[in-house]
Short mmCIF file of C-alpha atoms in Angstrom, two decimals:
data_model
loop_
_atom_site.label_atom_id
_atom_site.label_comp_id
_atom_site.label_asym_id
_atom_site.label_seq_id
_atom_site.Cartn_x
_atom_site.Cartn_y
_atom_site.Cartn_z
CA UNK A 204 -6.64 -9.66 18.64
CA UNK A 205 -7.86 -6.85 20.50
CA UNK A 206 -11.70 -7.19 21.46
CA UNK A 207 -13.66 -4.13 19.99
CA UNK A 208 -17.32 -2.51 21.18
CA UNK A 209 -18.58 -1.57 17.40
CA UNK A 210 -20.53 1.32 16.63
CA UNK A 211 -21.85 1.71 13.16
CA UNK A 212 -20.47 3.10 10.83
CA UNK A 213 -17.43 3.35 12.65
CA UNK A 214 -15.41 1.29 15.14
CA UNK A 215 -14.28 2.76 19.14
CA UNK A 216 -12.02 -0.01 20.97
CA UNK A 217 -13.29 -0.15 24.46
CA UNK A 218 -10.75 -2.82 26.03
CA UNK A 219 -7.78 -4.49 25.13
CA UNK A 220 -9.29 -8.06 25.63
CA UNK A 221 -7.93 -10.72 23.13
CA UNK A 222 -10.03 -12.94 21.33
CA UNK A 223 -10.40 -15.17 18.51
CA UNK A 224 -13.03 -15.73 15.91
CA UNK A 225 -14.18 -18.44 13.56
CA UNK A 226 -14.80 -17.84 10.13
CA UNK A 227 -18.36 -19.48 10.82
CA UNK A 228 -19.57 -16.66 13.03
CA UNK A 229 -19.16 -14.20 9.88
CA UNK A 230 -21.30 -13.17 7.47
CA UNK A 231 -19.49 -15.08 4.09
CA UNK A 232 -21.70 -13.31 1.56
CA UNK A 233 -19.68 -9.89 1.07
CA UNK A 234 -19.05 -8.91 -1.87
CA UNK A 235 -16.15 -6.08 -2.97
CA UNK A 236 -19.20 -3.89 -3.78
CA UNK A 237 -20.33 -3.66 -0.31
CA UNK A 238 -17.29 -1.79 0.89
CA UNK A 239 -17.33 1.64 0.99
CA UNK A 240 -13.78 3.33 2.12
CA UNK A 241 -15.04 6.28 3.80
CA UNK A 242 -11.98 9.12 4.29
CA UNK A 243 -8.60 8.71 2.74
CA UNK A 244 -5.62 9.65 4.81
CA UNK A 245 -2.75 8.09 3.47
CA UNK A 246 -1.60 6.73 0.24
CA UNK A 247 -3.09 6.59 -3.14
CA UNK A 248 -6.52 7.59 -3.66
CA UNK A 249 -8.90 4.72 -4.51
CA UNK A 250 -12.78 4.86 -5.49
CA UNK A 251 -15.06 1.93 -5.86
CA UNK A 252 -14.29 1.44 -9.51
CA UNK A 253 -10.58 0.77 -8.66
CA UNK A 254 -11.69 -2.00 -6.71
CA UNK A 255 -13.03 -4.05 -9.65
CA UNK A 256 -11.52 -6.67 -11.26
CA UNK A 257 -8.55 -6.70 -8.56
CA UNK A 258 -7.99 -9.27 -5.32
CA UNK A 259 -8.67 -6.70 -2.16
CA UNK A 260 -7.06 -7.41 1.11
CA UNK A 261 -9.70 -4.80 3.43
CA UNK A 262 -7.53 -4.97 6.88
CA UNK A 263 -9.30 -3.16 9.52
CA UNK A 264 -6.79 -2.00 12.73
CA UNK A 265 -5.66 0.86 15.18
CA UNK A 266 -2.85 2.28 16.79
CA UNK A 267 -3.58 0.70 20.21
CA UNK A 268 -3.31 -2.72 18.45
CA UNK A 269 -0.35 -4.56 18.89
CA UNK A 270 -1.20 -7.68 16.50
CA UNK A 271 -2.51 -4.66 14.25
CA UNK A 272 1.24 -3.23 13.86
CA UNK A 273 2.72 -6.39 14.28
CA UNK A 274 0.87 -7.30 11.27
CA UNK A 275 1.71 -3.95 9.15
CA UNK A 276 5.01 -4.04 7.80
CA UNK A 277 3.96 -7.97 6.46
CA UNK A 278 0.94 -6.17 4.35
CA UNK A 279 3.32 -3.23 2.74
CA UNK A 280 5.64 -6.81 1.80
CA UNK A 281 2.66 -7.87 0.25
CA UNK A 282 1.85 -4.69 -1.60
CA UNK A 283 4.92 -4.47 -3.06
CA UNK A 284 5.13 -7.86 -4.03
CA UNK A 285 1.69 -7.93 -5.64
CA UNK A 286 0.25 -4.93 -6.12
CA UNK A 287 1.63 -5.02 -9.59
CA UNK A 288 -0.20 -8.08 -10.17
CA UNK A 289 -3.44 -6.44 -8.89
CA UNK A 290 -3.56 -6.90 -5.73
CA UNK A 291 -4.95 -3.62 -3.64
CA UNK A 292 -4.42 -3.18 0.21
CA UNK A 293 -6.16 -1.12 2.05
CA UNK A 294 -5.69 -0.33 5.82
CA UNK A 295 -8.78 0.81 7.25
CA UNK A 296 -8.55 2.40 10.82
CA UNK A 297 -10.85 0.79 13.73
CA UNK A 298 -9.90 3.09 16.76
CA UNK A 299 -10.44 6.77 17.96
CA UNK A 300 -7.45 8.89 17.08
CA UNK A 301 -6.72 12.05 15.09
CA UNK A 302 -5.91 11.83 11.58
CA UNK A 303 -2.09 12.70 12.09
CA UNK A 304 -1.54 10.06 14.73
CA UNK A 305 -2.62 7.62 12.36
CA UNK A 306 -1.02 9.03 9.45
CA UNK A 307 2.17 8.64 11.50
CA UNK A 308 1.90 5.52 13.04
CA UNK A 309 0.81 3.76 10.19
CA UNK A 310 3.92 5.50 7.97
CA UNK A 311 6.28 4.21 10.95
CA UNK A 312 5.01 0.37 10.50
CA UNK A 313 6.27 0.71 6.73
CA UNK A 314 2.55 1.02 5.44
CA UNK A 315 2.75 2.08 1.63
CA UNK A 316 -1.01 1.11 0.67
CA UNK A 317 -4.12 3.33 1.22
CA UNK A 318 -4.97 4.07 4.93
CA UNK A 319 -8.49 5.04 5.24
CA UNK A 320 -10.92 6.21 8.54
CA UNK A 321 -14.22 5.37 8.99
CA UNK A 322 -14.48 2.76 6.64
CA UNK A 323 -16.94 0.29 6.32
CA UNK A 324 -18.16 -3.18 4.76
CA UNK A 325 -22.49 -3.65 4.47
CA UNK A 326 -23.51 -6.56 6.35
CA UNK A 327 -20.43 -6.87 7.47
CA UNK A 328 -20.22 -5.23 11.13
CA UNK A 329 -20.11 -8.95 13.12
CA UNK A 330 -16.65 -9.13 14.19
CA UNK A 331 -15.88 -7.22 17.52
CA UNK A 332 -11.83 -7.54 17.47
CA UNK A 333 -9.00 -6.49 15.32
CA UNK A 334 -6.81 -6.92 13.43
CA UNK A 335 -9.90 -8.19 11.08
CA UNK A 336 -8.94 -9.04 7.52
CA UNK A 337 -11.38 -9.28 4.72
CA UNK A 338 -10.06 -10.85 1.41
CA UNK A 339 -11.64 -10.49 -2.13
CA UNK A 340 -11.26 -12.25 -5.41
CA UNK A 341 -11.21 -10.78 -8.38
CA UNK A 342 -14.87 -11.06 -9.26
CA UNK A 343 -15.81 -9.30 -5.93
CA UNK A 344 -16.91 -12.19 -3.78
CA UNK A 345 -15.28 -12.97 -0.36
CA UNK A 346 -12.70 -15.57 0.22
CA UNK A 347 -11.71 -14.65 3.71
CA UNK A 348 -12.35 -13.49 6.73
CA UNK A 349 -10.26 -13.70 9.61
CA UNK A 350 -6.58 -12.79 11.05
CA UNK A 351 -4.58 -11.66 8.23
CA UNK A 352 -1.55 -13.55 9.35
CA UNK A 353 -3.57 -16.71 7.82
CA UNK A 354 -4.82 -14.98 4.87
CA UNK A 355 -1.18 -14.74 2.88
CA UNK A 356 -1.38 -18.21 0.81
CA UNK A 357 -5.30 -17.40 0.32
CA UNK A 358 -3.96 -14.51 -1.29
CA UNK A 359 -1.12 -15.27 -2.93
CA UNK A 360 -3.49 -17.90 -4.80
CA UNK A 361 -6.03 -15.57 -5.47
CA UNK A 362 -3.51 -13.14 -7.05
CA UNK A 363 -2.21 -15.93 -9.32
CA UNK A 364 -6.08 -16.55 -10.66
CA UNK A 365 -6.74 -13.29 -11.66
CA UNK A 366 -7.12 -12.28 -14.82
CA UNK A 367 -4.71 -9.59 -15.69
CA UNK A 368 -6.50 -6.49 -13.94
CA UNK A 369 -6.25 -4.01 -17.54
CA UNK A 370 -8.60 -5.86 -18.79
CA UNK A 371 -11.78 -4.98 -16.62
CA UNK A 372 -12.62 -8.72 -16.55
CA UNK A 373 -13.03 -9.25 -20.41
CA UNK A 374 -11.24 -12.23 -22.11
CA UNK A 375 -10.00 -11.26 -25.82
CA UNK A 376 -10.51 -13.53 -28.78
CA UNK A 377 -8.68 -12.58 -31.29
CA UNK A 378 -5.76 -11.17 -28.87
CA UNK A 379 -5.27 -13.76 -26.29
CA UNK A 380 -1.75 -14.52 -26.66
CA UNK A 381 -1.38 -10.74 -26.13
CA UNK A 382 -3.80 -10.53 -22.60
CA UNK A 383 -1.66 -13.95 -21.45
CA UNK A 384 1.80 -11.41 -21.50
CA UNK A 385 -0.05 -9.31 -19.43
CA UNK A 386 0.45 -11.34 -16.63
CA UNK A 387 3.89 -10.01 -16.21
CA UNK A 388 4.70 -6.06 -15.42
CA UNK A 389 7.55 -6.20 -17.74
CA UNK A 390 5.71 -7.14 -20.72
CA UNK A 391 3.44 -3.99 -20.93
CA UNK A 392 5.00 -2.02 -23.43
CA UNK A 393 5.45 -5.05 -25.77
CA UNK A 394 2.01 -5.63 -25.50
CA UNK A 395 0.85 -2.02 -25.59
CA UNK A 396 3.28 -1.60 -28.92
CA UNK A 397 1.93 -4.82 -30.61
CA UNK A 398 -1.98 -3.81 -29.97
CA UNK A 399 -1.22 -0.19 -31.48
CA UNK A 400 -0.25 -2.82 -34.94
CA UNK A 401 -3.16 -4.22 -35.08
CA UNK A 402 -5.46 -1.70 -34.13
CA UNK A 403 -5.23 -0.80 -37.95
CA UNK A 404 -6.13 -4.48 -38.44
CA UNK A 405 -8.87 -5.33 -41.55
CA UNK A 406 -10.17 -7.71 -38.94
CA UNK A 407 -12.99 -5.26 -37.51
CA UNK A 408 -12.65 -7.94 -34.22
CA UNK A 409 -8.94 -7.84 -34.14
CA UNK A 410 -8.74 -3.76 -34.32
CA UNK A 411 -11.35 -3.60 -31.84
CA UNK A 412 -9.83 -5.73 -29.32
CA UNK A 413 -6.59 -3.99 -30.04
CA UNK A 414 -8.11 -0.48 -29.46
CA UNK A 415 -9.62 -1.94 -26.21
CA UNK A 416 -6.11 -2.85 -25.32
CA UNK A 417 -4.47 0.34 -26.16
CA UNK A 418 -7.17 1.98 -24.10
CA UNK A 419 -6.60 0.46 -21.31
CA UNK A 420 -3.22 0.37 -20.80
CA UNK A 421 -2.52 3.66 -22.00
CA UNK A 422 -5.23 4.61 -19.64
CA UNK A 423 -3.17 2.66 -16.51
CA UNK A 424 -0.20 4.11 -17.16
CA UNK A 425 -1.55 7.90 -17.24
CA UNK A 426 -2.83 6.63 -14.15
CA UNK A 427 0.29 6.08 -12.42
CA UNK A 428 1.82 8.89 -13.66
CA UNK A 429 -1.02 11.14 -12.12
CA UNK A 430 -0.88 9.59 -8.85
CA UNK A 431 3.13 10.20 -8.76
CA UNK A 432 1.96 13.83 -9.39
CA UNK A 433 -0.21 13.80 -6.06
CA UNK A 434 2.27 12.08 -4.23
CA UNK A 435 5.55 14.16 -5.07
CA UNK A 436 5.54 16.48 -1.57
CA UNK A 437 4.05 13.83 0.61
CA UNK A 438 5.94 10.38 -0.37
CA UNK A 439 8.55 11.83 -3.38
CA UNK A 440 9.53 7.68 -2.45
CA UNK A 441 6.19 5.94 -3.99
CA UNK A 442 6.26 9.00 -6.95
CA UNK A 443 9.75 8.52 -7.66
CA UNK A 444 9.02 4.69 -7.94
CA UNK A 445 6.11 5.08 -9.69
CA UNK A 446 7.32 6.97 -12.44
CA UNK A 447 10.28 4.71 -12.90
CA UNK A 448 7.99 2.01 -12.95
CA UNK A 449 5.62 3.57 -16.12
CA UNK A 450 9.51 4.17 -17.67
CA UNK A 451 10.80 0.50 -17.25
CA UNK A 452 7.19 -0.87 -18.12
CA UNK A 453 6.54 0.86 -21.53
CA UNK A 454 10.01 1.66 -22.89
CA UNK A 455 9.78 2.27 -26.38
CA UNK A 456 6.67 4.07 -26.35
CA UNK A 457 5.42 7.47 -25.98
CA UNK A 458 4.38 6.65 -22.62
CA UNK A 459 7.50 5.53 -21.79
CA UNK A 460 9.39 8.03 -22.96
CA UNK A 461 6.74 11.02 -21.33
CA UNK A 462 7.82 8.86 -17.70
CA UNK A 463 11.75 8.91 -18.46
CA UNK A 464 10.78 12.75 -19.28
CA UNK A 465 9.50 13.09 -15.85
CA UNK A 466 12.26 11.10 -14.40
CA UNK A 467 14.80 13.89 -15.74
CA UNK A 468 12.97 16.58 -14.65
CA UNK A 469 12.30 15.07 -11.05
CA UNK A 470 17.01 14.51 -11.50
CA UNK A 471 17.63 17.94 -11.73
CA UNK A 472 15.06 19.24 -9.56
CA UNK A 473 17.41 19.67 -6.46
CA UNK A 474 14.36 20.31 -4.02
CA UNK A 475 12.57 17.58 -4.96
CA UNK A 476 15.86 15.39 -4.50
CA UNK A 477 16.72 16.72 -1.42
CA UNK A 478 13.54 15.83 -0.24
CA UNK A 479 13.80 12.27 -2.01
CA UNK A 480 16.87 11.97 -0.38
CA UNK A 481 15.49 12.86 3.14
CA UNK A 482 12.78 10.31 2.96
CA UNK A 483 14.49 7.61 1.57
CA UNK A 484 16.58 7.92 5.32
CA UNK A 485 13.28 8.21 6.99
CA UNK A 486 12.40 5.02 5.59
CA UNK A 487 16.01 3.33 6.85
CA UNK A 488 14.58 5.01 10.21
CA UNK A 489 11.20 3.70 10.07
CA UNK A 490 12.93 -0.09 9.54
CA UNK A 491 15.60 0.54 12.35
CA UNK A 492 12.97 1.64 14.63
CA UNK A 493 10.55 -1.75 14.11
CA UNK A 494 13.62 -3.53 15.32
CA UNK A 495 13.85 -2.36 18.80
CA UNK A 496 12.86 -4.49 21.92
CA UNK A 497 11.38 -3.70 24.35
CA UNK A 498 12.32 -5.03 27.68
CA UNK A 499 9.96 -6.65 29.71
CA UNK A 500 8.57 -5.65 32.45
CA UNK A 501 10.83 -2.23 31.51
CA UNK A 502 8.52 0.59 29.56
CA UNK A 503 11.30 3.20 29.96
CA UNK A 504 13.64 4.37 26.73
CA UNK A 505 16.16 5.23 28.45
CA UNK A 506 16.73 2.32 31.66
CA UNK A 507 20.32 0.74 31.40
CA UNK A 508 18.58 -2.72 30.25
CA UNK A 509 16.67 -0.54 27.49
CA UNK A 510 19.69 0.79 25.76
CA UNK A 511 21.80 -2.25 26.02
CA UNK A 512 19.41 -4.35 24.34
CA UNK A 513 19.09 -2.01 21.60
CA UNK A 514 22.65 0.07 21.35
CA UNK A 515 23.70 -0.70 17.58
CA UNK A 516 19.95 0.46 16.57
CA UNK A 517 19.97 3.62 18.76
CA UNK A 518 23.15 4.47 17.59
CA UNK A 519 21.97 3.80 13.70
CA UNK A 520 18.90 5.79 14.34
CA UNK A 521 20.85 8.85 15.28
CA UNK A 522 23.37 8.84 12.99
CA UNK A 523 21.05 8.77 10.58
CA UNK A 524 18.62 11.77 12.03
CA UNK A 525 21.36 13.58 12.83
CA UNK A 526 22.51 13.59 9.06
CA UNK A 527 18.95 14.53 8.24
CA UNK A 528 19.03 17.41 10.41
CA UNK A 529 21.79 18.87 8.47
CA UNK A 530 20.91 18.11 4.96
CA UNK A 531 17.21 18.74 5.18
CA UNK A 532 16.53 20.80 8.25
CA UNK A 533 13.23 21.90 7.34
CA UNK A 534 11.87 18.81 5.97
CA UNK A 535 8.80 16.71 7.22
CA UNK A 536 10.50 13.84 6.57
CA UNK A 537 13.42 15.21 9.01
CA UNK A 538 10.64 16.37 11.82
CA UNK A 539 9.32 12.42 11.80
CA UNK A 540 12.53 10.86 12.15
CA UNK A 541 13.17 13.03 15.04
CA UNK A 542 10.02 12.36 16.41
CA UNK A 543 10.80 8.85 16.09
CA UNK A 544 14.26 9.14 17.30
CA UNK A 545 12.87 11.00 20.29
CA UNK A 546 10.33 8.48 21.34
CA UNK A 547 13.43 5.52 20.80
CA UNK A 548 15.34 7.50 23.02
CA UNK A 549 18.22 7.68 19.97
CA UNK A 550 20.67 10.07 20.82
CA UNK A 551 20.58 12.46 18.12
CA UNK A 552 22.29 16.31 19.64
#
């Protein structure tokens, strides 16, 4: 951990002291509600609504943190695992740096949740080192506090308690069988489909708990699709999934056939697949690039012992940038892979 001088509401690392931190020096009484996410930089766009009724991993970190990037690329695993389940991640940034620096660093470490600045949790500025990782259930109290590299099977359990997250907290009568599918991703068209049945239901119980669910989920999915919208020129990756993902979810519905709608158009829009394309590599990049060593005692890219140690992922890294660079010369995704091929030391030409 990297020791931090705090300054509320935001955080300025002063010294690159490690230290460690008991649970018992915390204040264990947070609640979800107390957070409040202050400026959005990267990913989706959450308010504190979203937060209900989901398990939130809070992860607060900088660029000057080693443990902190160490510990990124595990979190975006966890996101992608879990997120479905309703699970949220949010990275929220501890040090001084400008807004693109983070952006870029944090997109280099694989992050794919929501990256936030000058975040903040009430009653909760007593910890003085990052990375500091703040879990909560799904009914908004705290369950952890600490490293997050000891907070996966805390979450992982949490995630497998919760309620599915559609349903705002509410447990159905008349439709349990139904809100027990929910559990699983795949299942939410069957569901949605089956609710729509009995919404006309003579049951004034059973049609209103079959509205609720049609509602809701109907409600999700528009969601996601609206989101994919927003993030079509800055990650065409997490839109392109995200669309598939309303498709595969509610096939057989209007929703899902309004998603495999957008999923032609987004086919045989060339731009936007050329860009697709051209990120998708950047990602490949982004993973090659986590996989160099450094030397010790060696902080040059381009000493004999440097490039030795990492020749096959130098060599991978320019291949691919240099492919970039013809396909999509003018993309951003192009311009970050040769940033990051430049500060590798990849021969790219």
């Amino acid at each position: 951990m990297l020791r931090l001088g705090l300054a509320v509401p935001s955080l300025v690392v002063l010294g690159f002291t490690f230290a460690s931190t008991q649970a018992a020096d915390f204040n264990l009484k947070v609640k979800t509600e107390d957070i409040k996410l202050g400026e959005r930089l990267l990913g989706p766009a959450l308010s504190s609504d979203d937060l209900k009724h989901r398990v939130v991993l809070l992860e607060f970190w900088g660029v000057n943190c080693g443990p902190c990037l160490a510990m990124m690329p595990k979190l975006a695993n966890w996101n992608s695992e879990m997120s479905q389940h309703g699970l949220v991640v949010v990275g929220a940034h501890a040090q001084q740096a400008t807004p693109d620096r983070i952006k870029s660093v944090a997109l280099s470490r694989g992050a794919n949740f929501t990256i936030v600045a000058n975040a903040r949790v009430e009653g909760a500025n007593d910890f003085n080192a990052i990375p500091h990782c703040m879990v909560f259930d799904h009914t908004g109290a705290w369950i952890y506090r600490g490293h997050p590299q000891e907070a996966e099977a805390i979450v992982r359990r949490a995630v497998a308690a919760a309620p599915p997250a559609v349903l705002e907290g509410r447990k159905l009568a008349k439709l349990s069988s139904l809100a027990m599918l929910l559990k699983k991703e795949a299942n939410l068209g069957q569901v949605l489909k089956q609710a729509q049945e009995r919404a006309s239901s003579t049951d004034p119980a059973t049609a209103e708990e079959a509205n609720f669910l049609v509602d809701k989920l109907t409600a999700a999915a528009r969601k996601q699709l609206d989101t994919a919208v927003e993030l079509r020129e800055s990650d065409p990756v997490s839109a392109w999934k995200l669309v598939n993902r309303v498709a595969t979810n509610f096939k057989g519905t209007d929703l899902g056939k309004d998603a495999a709608e957008s999923l032609a158009a987004m086919k045989s829009d060339k731009s936007f697949q050329l860009e697709l394309k051209a990120f998708q590599t950047l990602d490949q990049v982004r993973n090659l690039n986590l996989q160099i060593r450094k030397v010790p005692g060696d902080d040059s890219n381009s000493s004999p012992a440097y490039r030795s140690a990492n020749a096959p992922l130098l060599r991978q890294i320019g291949n691919l940038v240099r492919e970039m660079k013809k396909a999509a010369p003018d993309s951003k995704a192009t311009q970050e892979a040769i940033e990051i091929a430049e500060s590798a030391g990849a021969p790219i030409g």
